[in-house]
Short mmCIF file of N, CA and C in Angstrom, two decimals:
data_model
loop_
_atom_site.label_atom_id
_atom_site.label_comp_id
_atom_site.label_asym_id
_atom_site.label_seq_id
_atom_site.Cartn_x
_atom_site.Cartn_y
_atom_site.Cartn_z
N MET H 105 -202.19 -58.25 93.53
CA MET H 105 -201.31 -58.60 92.45
C MET H 105 -201.31 -60.12 92.25
N SER H 106 -200.86 -60.55 91.10
CA SER H 106 -200.87 -61.97 90.77
C SER H 106 -199.54 -62.61 91.15
N ASN H 107 -199.44 -63.88 90.85
CA ASN H 107 -198.19 -64.61 91.05
C ASN H 107 -197.29 -64.52 89.83
N ASN H 108 -197.71 -63.77 88.82
CA ASN H 108 -196.97 -63.66 87.57
C ASN H 108 -196.32 -62.27 87.48
N PRO H 109 -194.99 -62.21 87.54
CA PRO H 109 -194.32 -60.90 87.48
C PRO H 109 -194.62 -60.11 86.21
N LEU H 110 -194.79 -60.80 85.08
CA LEU H 110 -195.11 -60.12 83.83
C LEU H 110 -196.46 -59.40 83.95
N PHE H 111 -197.47 -60.11 84.46
CA PHE H 111 -198.79 -59.49 84.64
C PHE H 111 -198.72 -58.34 85.63
N ASP H 112 -197.95 -58.51 86.70
CA ASP H 112 -197.80 -57.45 87.69
C ASP H 112 -197.18 -56.21 87.06
N ASN H 113 -196.18 -56.41 86.22
CA ASN H 113 -195.51 -55.30 85.55
C ASN H 113 -196.46 -54.58 84.59
N ILE H 114 -197.21 -55.35 83.82
CA ILE H 114 -198.19 -54.76 82.89
C ILE H 114 -199.23 -53.97 83.67
N GLN H 115 -199.71 -54.54 84.76
CA GLN H 115 -200.73 -53.88 85.57
C GLN H 115 -200.20 -52.57 86.15
N LYS H 116 -198.96 -52.58 86.62
CA LYS H 116 -198.36 -51.35 87.17
C LYS H 116 -198.22 -50.28 86.11
N LYS H 117 -197.78 -50.65 84.91
CA LYS H 117 -197.53 -49.68 83.85
C LYS H 117 -198.81 -49.15 83.22
N THR H 118 -199.82 -49.99 83.11
CA THR H 118 -201.04 -49.59 82.40
C THR H 118 -202.20 -49.24 83.31
N GLY H 119 -202.17 -49.76 84.53
CA GLY H 119 -203.29 -49.56 85.43
C GLY H 119 -204.45 -50.49 85.12
N VAL H 120 -204.26 -51.38 84.17
CA VAL H 120 -205.30 -52.33 83.78
C VAL H 120 -205.20 -53.57 84.66
N ASN H 121 -206.30 -53.94 85.27
CA ASN H 121 -206.33 -55.11 86.13
C ASN H 121 -206.27 -56.37 85.27
N MET H 122 -205.18 -57.10 85.40
CA MET H 122 -204.98 -58.28 84.56
C MET H 122 -206.00 -59.38 84.87
N GLY H 123 -206.48 -59.43 86.09
CA GLY H 123 -207.53 -60.39 86.43
C GLY H 123 -208.78 -60.14 85.61
N GLU H 124 -209.13 -58.86 85.44
CA GLU H 124 -210.30 -58.50 84.63
C GLU H 124 -210.06 -58.84 83.17
N VAL H 125 -208.85 -58.61 82.69
CA VAL H 125 -208.52 -58.93 81.30
C VAL H 125 -208.65 -60.43 81.07
N LEU H 126 -208.09 -61.22 81.97
CA LEU H 126 -208.16 -62.68 81.81
C LEU H 126 -209.60 -63.18 81.88
N LYS H 127 -210.40 -62.58 82.75
CA LYS H 127 -211.81 -62.95 82.85
C LYS H 127 -212.53 -62.64 81.53
N LEU H 128 -212.23 -61.48 80.96
CA LEU H 128 -212.83 -61.09 79.69
C LEU H 128 -212.39 -62.03 78.57
N VAL H 129 -211.10 -62.34 78.53
CA VAL H 129 -210.58 -63.26 77.50
C VAL H 129 -211.30 -64.60 77.58
N ASN H 130 -211.49 -65.11 78.78
CA ASN H 130 -212.19 -66.39 78.94
C ASN H 130 -213.63 -66.30 78.44
N SER H 131 -214.29 -65.18 78.70
CA SER H 131 -215.68 -65.05 78.24
C SER H 131 -215.76 -64.89 76.73
N ILE H 132 -214.74 -64.31 76.12
CA ILE H 132 -214.73 -64.10 74.67
C ILE H 132 -214.48 -65.40 73.91
N GLN H 133 -213.69 -66.29 74.50
CA GLN H 133 -213.29 -67.51 73.79
C GLN H 133 -214.48 -68.31 73.26
N ASN H 134 -215.54 -68.41 74.01
CA ASN H 134 -216.69 -69.20 73.58
C ASN H 134 -217.93 -68.35 73.32
N ALA H 135 -217.73 -67.06 73.13
CA ALA H 135 -218.86 -66.16 72.96
C ALA H 135 -219.50 -66.34 71.58
N ASN H 136 -220.81 -66.13 71.54
CA ASN H 136 -221.56 -66.16 70.29
C ASN H 136 -221.60 -64.73 69.74
N PHE H 137 -220.77 -64.44 68.76
CA PHE H 137 -220.67 -63.10 68.22
C PHE H 137 -221.78 -62.78 67.22
N LYS H 138 -222.75 -63.65 67.11
CA LYS H 138 -223.94 -63.35 66.31
C LYS H 138 -225.10 -62.95 67.21
N ASP H 139 -224.89 -63.02 68.53
CA ASP H 139 -225.92 -62.65 69.51
C ASP H 139 -225.68 -61.21 69.95
N GLU H 140 -226.65 -60.34 69.67
CA GLU H 140 -226.49 -58.92 69.94
C GLU H 140 -226.23 -58.61 71.41
N ALA H 141 -226.96 -59.24 72.31
CA ALA H 141 -226.78 -58.98 73.74
C ALA H 141 -225.37 -59.35 74.20
N THR H 142 -224.87 -60.47 73.72
CA THR H 142 -223.52 -60.90 74.07
C THR H 142 -222.49 -59.90 73.56
N VAL H 143 -222.65 -59.47 72.32
CA VAL H 143 -221.71 -58.53 71.72
C VAL H 143 -221.72 -57.20 72.49
N ARG H 144 -222.91 -56.71 72.83
CA ARG H 144 -223.01 -55.46 73.59
C ARG H 144 -222.31 -55.58 74.95
N GLN H 145 -222.51 -56.70 75.60
CA GLN H 145 -221.88 -56.92 76.91
C GLN H 145 -220.35 -56.91 76.78
N ILE H 146 -219.84 -57.59 75.78
CA ILE H 146 -218.38 -57.64 75.58
C ILE H 146 -217.83 -56.26 75.24
N ILE H 147 -218.52 -55.50 74.41
CA ILE H 147 -218.07 -54.15 74.06
C ILE H 147 -218.00 -53.29 75.32
N LYS H 148 -219.01 -53.38 76.17
CA LYS H 148 -219.00 -52.61 77.42
C LYS H 148 -217.85 -53.02 78.32
N GLN H 149 -217.59 -54.32 78.40
CA GLN H 149 -216.49 -54.81 79.24
C GLN H 149 -215.14 -54.32 78.71
N VAL H 150 -214.95 -54.39 77.40
CA VAL H 150 -213.69 -53.92 76.81
C VAL H 150 -213.52 -52.43 77.06
N GLY H 151 -214.59 -51.67 76.90
CA GLY H 151 -214.54 -50.23 77.16
C GLY H 151 -214.17 -49.92 78.60
N GLN H 152 -214.75 -50.67 79.54
CA GLN H 152 -214.44 -50.46 80.95
C GLN H 152 -212.98 -50.79 81.25
N ILE H 153 -212.51 -51.92 80.75
CA ILE H 153 -211.13 -52.32 81.00
C ILE H 153 -210.16 -51.32 80.37
N ALA H 154 -210.48 -50.85 79.17
CA ALA H 154 -209.61 -49.90 78.47
C ALA H 154 -209.80 -48.47 78.98
N ASN H 155 -210.76 -48.28 79.88
CA ASN H 155 -211.10 -46.96 80.41
C ASN H 155 -211.46 -45.99 79.28
N LYS H 156 -212.25 -46.52 78.32
CA LYS H 156 -212.73 -45.73 77.20
C LYS H 156 -214.25 -45.86 77.15
N PRO H 157 -214.95 -44.83 77.57
CA PRO H 157 -216.41 -44.90 77.51
C PRO H 157 -216.88 -45.07 76.07
N VAL H 158 -217.88 -45.91 75.89
CA VAL H 158 -218.42 -46.18 74.55
C VAL H 158 -219.83 -45.60 74.50
N ASN H 159 -220.01 -44.57 73.66
CA ASN H 159 -221.34 -43.98 73.56
C ASN H 159 -222.27 -44.90 72.75
N LYS H 160 -223.55 -44.61 72.80
CA LYS H 160 -224.57 -45.46 72.18
C LYS H 160 -224.34 -45.60 70.67
N GLU H 161 -224.01 -44.50 70.01
CA GLU H 161 -223.79 -44.54 68.56
C GLU H 161 -222.62 -45.45 68.20
N THR H 162 -221.53 -45.31 68.93
CA THR H 162 -220.35 -46.15 68.68
C THR H 162 -220.67 -47.61 68.98
N GLU H 163 -221.37 -47.84 70.09
CA GLU H 163 -221.74 -49.21 70.45
C GLU H 163 -222.59 -49.84 69.35
N ASP H 164 -223.58 -49.09 68.85
CA ASP H 164 -224.44 -49.61 67.78
C ASP H 164 -223.64 -49.95 66.53
N ARG H 165 -222.70 -49.07 66.18
CA ARG H 165 -221.86 -49.29 64.99
C ARG H 165 -220.99 -50.53 65.18
N LEU H 166 -220.40 -50.68 66.37
CA LEU H 166 -219.57 -51.85 66.66
C LEU H 166 -220.38 -53.13 66.62
N VAL H 167 -221.57 -53.10 67.24
CA VAL H 167 -222.43 -54.28 67.26
C VAL H 167 -222.77 -54.69 65.83
N ASN H 168 -223.18 -53.73 65.02
CA ASN H 168 -223.53 -54.02 63.63
C ASN H 168 -222.34 -54.61 62.87
N THR H 169 -221.18 -54.02 63.05
CA THR H 169 -219.97 -54.50 62.36
C THR H 169 -219.62 -55.91 62.79
N ILE H 170 -219.65 -56.16 64.10
CA ILE H 170 -219.26 -57.47 64.62
C ILE H 170 -220.27 -58.54 64.22
N ILE H 171 -221.55 -58.26 64.37
CA ILE H 171 -222.58 -59.27 64.06
C ILE H 171 -222.57 -59.62 62.58
N ASN H 172 -222.31 -58.64 61.73
CA ASN H 172 -222.33 -58.87 60.29
C ASN H 172 -220.97 -59.22 59.71
N ASN H 173 -219.94 -59.32 60.56
CA ASN H 173 -218.59 -59.62 60.12
C ASN H 173 -218.45 -61.11 59.84
N THR H 174 -217.85 -61.42 58.71
CA THR H 174 -217.65 -62.84 58.38
C THR H 174 -216.30 -63.34 58.88
N GLU H 175 -215.43 -62.42 59.30
CA GLU H 175 -214.13 -62.81 59.83
C GLU H 175 -214.24 -63.11 61.32
N GLN H 176 -213.23 -63.80 61.85
CA GLN H 176 -213.21 -64.13 63.27
C GLN H 176 -213.00 -62.85 64.08
N VAL H 177 -213.75 -62.72 65.17
CA VAL H 177 -213.65 -61.57 66.06
C VAL H 177 -212.94 -62.01 67.33
N ASN H 178 -212.01 -61.16 67.81
CA ASN H 178 -211.33 -61.45 69.06
C ASN H 178 -211.13 -60.15 69.83
N PHE H 179 -210.47 -60.24 70.97
CA PHE H 179 -210.25 -59.08 71.82
C PHE H 179 -209.57 -57.94 71.05
N ASN H 180 -208.55 -58.26 70.27
CA ASN H 180 -207.82 -57.24 69.51
C ASN H 180 -208.71 -56.56 68.48
N THR H 181 -209.58 -57.32 67.85
CA THR H 181 -210.50 -56.76 66.86
C THR H 181 -211.36 -55.68 67.51
N ILE H 182 -211.93 -56.01 68.67
CA ILE H 182 -212.81 -55.07 69.36
C ILE H 182 -212.02 -53.87 69.86
N ALA H 183 -210.84 -54.11 70.42
CA ALA H 183 -210.01 -53.01 70.92
C ALA H 183 -209.64 -52.05 69.79
N LYS H 184 -209.30 -52.58 68.62
CA LYS H 184 -208.96 -51.74 67.47
C LYS H 184 -210.17 -50.92 67.03
N MET H 185 -211.35 -51.52 67.06
CA MET H 185 -212.57 -50.81 66.68
C MET H 185 -212.83 -49.65 67.64
N LEU H 186 -212.56 -49.86 68.93
CA LEU H 186 -212.77 -48.80 69.91
C LEU H 186 -211.79 -47.65 69.70
N ASP H 187 -210.61 -47.94 69.18
CA ASP H 187 -209.60 -46.91 68.96
C ASP H 187 -209.82 -46.11 67.69
N LYS H 188 -210.57 -46.67 66.73
CA LYS H 188 -210.78 -45.98 65.46
C LYS H 188 -211.62 -44.73 65.66
N LYS H 189 -211.24 -43.71 64.94
CA LYS H 189 -212.03 -42.47 64.92
C LYS H 189 -213.14 -42.64 63.90
N LYS H 190 -214.19 -41.84 64.04
CA LYS H 190 -215.30 -41.89 63.09
C LYS H 190 -214.85 -41.54 61.70
#
């Protein structure tokens, strides 16, 4: 557990390791979202943290959307995309 009671509480309620979330957030901050390999890696990490497996078709669709998106992409953008149904 961390030294932050808020993070500890979130981790207990969700089962999501806050250390992994913070590590992912740090990697996203300076990520090149026009680089396909980087985008695929981030999608896989978000899926693992969210405990939502991402199949190849969904990953391809997300990569295409993110790489061709003119708006800013962040953790919430990717998480929302993973939650959307086909």
